[in-house]
PDB file of C-alpha atoms and ligand atoms in Angstrom:
ATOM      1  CA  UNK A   8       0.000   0.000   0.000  1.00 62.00           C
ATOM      2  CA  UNK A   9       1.249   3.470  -1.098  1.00 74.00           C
ATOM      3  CA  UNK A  10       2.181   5.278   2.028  1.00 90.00           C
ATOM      4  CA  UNK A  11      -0.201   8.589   2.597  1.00 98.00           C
ATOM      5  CA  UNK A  12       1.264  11.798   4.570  1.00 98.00           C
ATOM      6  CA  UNK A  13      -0.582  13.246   7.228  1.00 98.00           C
ATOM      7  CA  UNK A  14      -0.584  17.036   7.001  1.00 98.00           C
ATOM      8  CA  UNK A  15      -2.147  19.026  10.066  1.00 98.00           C
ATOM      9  CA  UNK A  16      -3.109  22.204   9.317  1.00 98.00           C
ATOM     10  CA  UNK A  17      -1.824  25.119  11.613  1.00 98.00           C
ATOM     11  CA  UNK A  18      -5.492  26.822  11.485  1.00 98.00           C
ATOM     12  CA  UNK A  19      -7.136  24.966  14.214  1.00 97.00           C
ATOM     13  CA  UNK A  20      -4.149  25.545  17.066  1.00 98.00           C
ATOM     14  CA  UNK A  21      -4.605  27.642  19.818  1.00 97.00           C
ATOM     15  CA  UNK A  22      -2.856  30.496  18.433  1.00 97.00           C
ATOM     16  CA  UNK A  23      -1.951  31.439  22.262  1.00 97.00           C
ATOM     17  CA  UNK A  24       0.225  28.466  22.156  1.00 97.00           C
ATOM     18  CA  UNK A  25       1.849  27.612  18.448  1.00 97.00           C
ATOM     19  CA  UNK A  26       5.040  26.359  20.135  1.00 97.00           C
ATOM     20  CA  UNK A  27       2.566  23.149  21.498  1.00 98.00           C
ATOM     21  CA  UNK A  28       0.658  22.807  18.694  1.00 98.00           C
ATOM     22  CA  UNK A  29       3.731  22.586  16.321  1.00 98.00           C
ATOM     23  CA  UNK A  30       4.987  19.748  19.497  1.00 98.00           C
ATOM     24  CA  UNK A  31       1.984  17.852  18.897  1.00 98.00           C
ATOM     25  CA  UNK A  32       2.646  18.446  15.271  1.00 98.00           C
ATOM     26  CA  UNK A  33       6.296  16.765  16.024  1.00 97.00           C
ATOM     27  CA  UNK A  34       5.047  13.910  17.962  1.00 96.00           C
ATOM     28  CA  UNK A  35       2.492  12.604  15.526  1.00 97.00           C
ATOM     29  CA  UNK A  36       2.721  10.691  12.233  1.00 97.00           C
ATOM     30  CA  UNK A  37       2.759  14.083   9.959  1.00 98.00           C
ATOM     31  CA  UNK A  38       5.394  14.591   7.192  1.00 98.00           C
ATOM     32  CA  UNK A  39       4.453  18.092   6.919  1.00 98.00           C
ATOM     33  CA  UNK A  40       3.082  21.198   7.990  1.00 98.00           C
ATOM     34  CA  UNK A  41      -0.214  23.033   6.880  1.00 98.00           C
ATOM     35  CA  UNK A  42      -0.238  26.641   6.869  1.00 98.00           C
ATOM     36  CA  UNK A  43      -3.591  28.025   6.245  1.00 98.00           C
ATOM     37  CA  UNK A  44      -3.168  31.633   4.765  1.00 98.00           C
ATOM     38  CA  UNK A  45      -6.061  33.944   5.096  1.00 98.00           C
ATOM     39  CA  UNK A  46      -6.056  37.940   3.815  1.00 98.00           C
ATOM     40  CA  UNK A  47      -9.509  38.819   4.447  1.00 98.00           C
ATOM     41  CA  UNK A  48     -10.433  38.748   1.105  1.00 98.00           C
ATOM     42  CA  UNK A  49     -10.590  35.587  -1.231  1.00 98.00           C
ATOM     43  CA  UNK A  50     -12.107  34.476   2.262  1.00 98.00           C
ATOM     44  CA  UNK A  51     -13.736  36.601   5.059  1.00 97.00           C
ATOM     45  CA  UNK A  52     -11.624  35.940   7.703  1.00 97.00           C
ATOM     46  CA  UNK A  53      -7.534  36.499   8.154  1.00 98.00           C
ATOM     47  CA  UNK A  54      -5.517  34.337   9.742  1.00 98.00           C
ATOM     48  CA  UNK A  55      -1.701  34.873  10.111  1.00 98.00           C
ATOM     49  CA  UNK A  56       1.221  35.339   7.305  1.00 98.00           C
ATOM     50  CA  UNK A  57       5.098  35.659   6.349  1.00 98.00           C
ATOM     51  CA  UNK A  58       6.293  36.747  10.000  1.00 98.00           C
ATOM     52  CA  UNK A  59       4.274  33.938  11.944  1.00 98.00           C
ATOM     53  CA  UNK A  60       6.027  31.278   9.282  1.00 98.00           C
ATOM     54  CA  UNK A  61       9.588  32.900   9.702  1.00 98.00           C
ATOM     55  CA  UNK A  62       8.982  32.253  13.415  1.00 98.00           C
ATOM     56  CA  UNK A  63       8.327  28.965  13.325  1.00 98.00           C
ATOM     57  CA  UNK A  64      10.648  27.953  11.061  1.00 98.00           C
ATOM     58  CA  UNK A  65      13.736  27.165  13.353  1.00 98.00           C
ATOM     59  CA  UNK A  66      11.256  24.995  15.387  1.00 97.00           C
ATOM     60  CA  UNK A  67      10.565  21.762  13.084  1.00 98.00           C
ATOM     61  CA  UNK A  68      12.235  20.250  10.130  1.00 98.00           C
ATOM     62  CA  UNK A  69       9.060  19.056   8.883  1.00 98.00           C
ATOM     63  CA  UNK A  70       8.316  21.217   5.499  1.00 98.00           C
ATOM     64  CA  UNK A  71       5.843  24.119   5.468  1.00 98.00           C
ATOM     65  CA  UNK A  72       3.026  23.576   3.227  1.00 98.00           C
ATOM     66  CA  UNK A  73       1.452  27.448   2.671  1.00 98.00           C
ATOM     67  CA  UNK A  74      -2.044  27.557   1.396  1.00 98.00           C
ATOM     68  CA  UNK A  75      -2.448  30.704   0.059  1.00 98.00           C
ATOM     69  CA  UNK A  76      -6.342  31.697   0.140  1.00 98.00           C
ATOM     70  CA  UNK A  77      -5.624  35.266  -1.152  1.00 98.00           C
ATOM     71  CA  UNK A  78      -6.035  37.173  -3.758  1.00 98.00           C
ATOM     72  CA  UNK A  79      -3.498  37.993  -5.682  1.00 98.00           C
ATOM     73  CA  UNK A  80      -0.675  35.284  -4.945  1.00 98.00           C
ATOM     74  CA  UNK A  81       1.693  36.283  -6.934  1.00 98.00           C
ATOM     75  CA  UNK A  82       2.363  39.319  -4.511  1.00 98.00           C
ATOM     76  CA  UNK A  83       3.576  37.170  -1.504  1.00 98.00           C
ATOM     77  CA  UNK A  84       5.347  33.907  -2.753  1.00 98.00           C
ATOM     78  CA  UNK A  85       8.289  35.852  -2.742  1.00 98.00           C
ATOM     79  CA  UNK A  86       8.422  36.798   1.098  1.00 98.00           C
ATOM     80  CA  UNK A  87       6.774  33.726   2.111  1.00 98.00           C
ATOM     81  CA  UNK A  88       9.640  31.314  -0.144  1.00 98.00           C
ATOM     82  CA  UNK A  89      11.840  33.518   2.285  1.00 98.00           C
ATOM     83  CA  UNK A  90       9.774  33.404   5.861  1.00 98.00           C
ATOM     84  CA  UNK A  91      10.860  29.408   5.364  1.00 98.00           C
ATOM     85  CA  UNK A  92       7.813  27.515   3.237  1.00 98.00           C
ATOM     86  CA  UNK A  93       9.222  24.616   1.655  1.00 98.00           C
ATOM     87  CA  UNK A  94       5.436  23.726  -0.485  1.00 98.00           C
ATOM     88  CA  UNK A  95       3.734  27.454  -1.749  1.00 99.00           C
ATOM     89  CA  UNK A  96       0.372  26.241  -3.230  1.00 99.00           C
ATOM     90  CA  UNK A  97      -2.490  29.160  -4.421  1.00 98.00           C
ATOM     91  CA  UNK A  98      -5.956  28.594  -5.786  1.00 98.00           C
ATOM     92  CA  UNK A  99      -6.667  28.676  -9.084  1.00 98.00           C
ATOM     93  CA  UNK A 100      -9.805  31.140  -8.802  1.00 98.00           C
ATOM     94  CA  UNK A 101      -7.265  33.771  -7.432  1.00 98.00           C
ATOM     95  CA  UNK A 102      -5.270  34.500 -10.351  1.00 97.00           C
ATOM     96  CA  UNK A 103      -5.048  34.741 -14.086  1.00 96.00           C
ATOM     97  CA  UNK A 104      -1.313  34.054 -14.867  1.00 98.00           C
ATOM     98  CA  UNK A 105      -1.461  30.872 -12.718  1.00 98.00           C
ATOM     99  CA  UNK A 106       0.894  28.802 -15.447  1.00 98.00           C
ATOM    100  CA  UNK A 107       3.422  32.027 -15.166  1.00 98.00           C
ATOM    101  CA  UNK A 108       2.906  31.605 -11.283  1.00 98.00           C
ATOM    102  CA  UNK A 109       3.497  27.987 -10.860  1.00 98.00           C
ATOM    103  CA  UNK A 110       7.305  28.330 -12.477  1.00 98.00           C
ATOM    104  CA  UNK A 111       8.017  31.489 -10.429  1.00 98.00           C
ATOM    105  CA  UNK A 112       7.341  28.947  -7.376  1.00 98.00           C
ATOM    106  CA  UNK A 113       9.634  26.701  -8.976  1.00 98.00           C
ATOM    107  CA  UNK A 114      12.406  29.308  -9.645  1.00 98.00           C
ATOM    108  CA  UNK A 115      12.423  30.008  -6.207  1.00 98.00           C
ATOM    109  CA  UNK A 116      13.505  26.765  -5.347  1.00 98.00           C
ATOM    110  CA  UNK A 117      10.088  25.605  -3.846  1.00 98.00           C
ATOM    111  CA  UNK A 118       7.492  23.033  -4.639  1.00 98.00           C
ATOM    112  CA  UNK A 119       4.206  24.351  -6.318  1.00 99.00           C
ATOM    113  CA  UNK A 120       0.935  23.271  -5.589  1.00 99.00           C
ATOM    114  CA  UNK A 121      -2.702  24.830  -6.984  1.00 99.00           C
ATOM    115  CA  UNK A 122      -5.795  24.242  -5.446  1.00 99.00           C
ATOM    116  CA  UNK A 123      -9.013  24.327  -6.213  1.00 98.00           C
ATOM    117  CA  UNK A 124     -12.768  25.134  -4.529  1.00 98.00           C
ATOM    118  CA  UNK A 125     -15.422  22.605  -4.431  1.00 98.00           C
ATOM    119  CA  UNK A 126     -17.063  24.350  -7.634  1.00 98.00           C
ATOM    120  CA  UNK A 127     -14.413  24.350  -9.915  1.00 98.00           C
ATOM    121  CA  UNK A 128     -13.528  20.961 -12.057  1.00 98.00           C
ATOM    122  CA  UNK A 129     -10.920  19.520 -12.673  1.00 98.00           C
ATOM    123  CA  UNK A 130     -10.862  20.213 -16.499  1.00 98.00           C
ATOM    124  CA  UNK A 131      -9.771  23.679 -15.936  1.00 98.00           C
ATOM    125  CA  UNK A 132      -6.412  22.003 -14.154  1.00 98.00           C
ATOM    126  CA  UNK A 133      -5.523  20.476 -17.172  1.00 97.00           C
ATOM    127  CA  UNK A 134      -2.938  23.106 -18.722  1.00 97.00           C
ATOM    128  CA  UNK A 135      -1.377  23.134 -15.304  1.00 98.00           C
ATOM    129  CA  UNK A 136      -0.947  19.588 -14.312  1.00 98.00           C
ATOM    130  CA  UNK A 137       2.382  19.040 -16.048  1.00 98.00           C
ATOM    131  CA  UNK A 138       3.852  22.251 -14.325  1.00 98.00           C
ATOM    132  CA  UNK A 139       2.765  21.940 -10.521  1.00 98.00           C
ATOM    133  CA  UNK A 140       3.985  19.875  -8.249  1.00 98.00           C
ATOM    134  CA  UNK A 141       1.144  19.185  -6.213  1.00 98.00           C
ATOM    135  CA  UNK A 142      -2.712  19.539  -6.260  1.00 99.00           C
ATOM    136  CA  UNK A 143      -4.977  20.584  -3.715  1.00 99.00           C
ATOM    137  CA  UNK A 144      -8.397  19.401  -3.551  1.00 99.00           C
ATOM    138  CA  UNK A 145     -10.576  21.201  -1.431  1.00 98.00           C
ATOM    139  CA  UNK A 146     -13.675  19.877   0.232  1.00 98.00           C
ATOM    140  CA  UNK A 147     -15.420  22.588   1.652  1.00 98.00           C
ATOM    141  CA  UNK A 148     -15.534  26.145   0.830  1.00 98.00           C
ATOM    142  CA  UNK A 149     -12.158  27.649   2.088  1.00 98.00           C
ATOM    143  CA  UNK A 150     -12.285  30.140   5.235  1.00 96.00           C
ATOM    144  CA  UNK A 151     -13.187  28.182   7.684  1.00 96.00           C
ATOM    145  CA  UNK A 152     -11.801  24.921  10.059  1.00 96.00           C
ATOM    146  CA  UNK A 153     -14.597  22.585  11.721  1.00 96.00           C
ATOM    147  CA  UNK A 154     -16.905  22.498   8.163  1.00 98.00           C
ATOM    148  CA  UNK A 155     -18.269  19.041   7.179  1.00 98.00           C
ATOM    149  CA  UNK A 156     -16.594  17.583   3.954  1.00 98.00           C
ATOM    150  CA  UNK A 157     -18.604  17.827   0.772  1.00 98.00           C
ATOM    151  CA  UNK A 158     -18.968  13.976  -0.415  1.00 98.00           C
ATOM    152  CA  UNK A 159     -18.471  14.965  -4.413  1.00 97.00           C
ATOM    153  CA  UNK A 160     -15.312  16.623  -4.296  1.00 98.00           C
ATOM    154  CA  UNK A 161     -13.846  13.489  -3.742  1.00 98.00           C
ATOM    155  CA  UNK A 162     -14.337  12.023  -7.366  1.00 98.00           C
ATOM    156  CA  UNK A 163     -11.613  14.803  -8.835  1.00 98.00           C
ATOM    157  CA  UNK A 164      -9.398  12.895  -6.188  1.00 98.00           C
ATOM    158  CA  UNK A 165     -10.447   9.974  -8.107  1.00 98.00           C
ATOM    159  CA  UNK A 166     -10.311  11.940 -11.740  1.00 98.00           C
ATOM    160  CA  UNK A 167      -7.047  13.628 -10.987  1.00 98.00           C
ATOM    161  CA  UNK A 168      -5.402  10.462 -10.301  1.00 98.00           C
ATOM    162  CA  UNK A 169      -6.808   8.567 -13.556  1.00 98.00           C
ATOM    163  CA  UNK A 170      -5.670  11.746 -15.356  1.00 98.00           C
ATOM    164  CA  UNK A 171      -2.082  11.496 -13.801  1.00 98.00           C
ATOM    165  CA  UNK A 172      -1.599   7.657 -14.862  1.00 98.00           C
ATOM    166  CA  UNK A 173      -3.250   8.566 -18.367  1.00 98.00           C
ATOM    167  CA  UNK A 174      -0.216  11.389 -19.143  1.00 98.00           C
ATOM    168  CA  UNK A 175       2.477   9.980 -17.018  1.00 98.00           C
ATOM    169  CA  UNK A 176       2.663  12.499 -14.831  1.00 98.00           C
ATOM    170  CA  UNK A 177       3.865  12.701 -11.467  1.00 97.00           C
ATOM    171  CA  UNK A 178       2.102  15.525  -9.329  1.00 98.00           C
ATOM    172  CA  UNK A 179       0.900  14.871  -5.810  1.00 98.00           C
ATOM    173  CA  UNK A 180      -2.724  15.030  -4.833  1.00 98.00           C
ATOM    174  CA  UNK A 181      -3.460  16.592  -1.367  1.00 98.00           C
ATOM    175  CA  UNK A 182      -7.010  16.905   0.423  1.00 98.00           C
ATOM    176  CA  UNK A 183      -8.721  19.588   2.512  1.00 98.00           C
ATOM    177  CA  UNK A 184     -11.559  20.114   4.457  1.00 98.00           C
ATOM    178  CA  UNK A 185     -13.502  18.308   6.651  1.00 98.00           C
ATOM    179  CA  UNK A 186     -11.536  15.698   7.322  1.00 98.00           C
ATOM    180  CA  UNK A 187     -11.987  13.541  10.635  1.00 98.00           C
ATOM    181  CA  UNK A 188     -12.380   9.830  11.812  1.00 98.00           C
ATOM    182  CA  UNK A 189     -15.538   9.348   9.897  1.00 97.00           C
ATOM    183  CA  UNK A 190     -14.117  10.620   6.598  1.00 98.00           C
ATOM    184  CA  UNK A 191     -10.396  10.030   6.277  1.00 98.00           C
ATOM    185  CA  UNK A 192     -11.112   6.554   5.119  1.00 97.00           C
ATOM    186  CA  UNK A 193     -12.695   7.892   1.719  1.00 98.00           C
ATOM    187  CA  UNK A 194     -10.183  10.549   1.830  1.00 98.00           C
ATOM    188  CA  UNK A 195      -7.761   7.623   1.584  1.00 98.00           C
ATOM    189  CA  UNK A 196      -9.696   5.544  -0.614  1.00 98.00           C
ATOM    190  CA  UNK A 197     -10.475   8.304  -3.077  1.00 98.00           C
ATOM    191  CA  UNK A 198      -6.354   8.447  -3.860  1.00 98.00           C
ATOM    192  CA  UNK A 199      -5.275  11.327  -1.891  1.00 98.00           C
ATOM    193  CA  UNK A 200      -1.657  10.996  -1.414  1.00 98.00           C
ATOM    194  CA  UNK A 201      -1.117  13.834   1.625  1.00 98.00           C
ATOM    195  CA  UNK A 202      -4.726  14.527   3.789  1.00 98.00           C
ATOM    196  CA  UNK A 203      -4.461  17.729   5.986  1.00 98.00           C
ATOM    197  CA  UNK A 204      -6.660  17.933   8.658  1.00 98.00           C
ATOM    198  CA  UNK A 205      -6.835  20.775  11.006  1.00 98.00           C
ATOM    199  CA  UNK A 206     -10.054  20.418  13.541  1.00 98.00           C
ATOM    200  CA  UNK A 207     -10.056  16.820  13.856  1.00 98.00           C
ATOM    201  CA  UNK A 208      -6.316  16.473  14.714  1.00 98.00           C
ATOM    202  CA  UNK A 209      -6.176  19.302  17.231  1.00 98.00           C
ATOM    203  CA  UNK A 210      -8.999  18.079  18.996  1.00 95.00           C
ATOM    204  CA  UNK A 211      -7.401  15.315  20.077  1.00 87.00           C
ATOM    205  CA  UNK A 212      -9.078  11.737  19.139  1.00 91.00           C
ATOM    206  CA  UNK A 213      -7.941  11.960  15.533  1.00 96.00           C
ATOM    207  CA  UNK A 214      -6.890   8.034  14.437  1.00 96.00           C
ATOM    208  CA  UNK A 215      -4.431   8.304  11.647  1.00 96.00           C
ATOM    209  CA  UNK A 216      -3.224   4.832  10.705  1.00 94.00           C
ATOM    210  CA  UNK A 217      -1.892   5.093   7.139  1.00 94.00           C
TER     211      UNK A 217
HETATM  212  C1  DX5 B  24     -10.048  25.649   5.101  1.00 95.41           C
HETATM  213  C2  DX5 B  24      -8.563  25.375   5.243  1.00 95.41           C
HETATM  214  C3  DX5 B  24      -8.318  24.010   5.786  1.00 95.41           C
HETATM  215  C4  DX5 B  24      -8.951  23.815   7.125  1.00 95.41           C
HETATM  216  C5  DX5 B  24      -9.002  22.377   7.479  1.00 95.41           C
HETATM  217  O1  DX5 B  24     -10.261  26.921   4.656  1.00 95.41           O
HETATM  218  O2  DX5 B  24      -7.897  25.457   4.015  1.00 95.41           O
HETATM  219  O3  DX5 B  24      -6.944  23.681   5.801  1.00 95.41           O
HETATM  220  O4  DX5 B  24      -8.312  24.520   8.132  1.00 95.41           O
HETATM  221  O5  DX5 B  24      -9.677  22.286   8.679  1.00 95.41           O
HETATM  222  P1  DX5 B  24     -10.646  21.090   9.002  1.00 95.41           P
HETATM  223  O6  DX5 B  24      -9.808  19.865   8.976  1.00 95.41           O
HETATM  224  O7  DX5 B  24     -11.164  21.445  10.360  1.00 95.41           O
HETATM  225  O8  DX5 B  24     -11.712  21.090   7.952  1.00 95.41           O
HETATM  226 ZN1   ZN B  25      -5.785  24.553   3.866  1.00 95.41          ZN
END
């Protein structure tokens, strides 16, 4: 069985306390970090950015994932390649230029990933998918930790991963939203190769046996 990387997302720590949430980050299964990226804009609420990452850098070797729910990416992958994020990954809905985007992440030196919300298919990935490194499904609306995943979004898990053995290519696919002990196993099933879970893990009973 194909191993599948647990990826807790910082969103759903108490913010008073980051240095124990990235702990019980440290002392769980996960092979990398979440970082949930919120300007107030592309969704209504903000959450932290660049200085918060460049903090807690020193404090883990386990890479930075930054989810960028913002508009207009292309302003901030520079500062947050440099604040210490190892994965950059922006939505697809946020920008125009997202092909010119996905190399600039690359020329930096970093792994690019582009997600997409639960109403956009997959179809309008396909340019893309031979450039980004990784692909982020979302299942819920992003803004928000605690929602309930949306059952659906899991078959462009399944379609992203026929289209990947169809071309040959080699992208990873990543899943988020509404992930807990009732769903991860369709998570899993659906082909996900890293599953970020913010709510679920943070509360404490989160079973992760992949
Ligand atoms: C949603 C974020 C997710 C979210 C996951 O806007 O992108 O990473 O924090 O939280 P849960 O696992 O609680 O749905
Ligand atoms: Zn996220």
């Amino acid at each position: 069985m194909k191993k599948v990387v647990l990826a807790p997302s910082l969103l759903s720590a108490d913010f008073f306390d980051l240095s124990s949430a990235l702990k019980k980050i440290e002392s769980s299964p996960a092979g990398i970090v979440h970082i949930d990226v919120m300007d107030g804009q592309f969704v209504p609420q903000i959450s932290y950015g660049q200085p918060v990452v460049k903090s807690l850098r020193p404090h883990t070797a386990l890479p930075f994932d930054v989810h960028l729910m913002v508009e207009k990416p292309e302003s901030m992958v520079d500062s947050f390649a440099q604040a210490g994020a190892d994965m950059i990954t922006f939505h697809l809905e946020s920008t125009v230029h997202a092909d010119r985007l996905a190399h600039h992440i690359k020329d930096l030196g970093k792994k690019a990933g582009v997600s997409i919300v639960p109403s956009t298919p997959v179809s309008l990935l396909s340019e893309l998918l031979g450039v980004v490194d990784l692909v982020l499904v979302m299942t819920v609306n992003p803004g928000f930790g605690g929602q309930k995943l949306i059952p659906s979004c899991l078959e462009k898990v399944r379609e992203l991963s026929r289209i990947r053995s169809g071309r040959g290519l080699d992208f990873l696919i990543s899943v988020d939203g509404g992930v807990n002990n009732g769903t991860v196993s369709s998570v899993v099933d659906s082909g996900a190769d890293i599953v970020v879970s913010g709510s679920a893990f943070f509360s404490g009973d989160f079973e992760w046996k992949y």
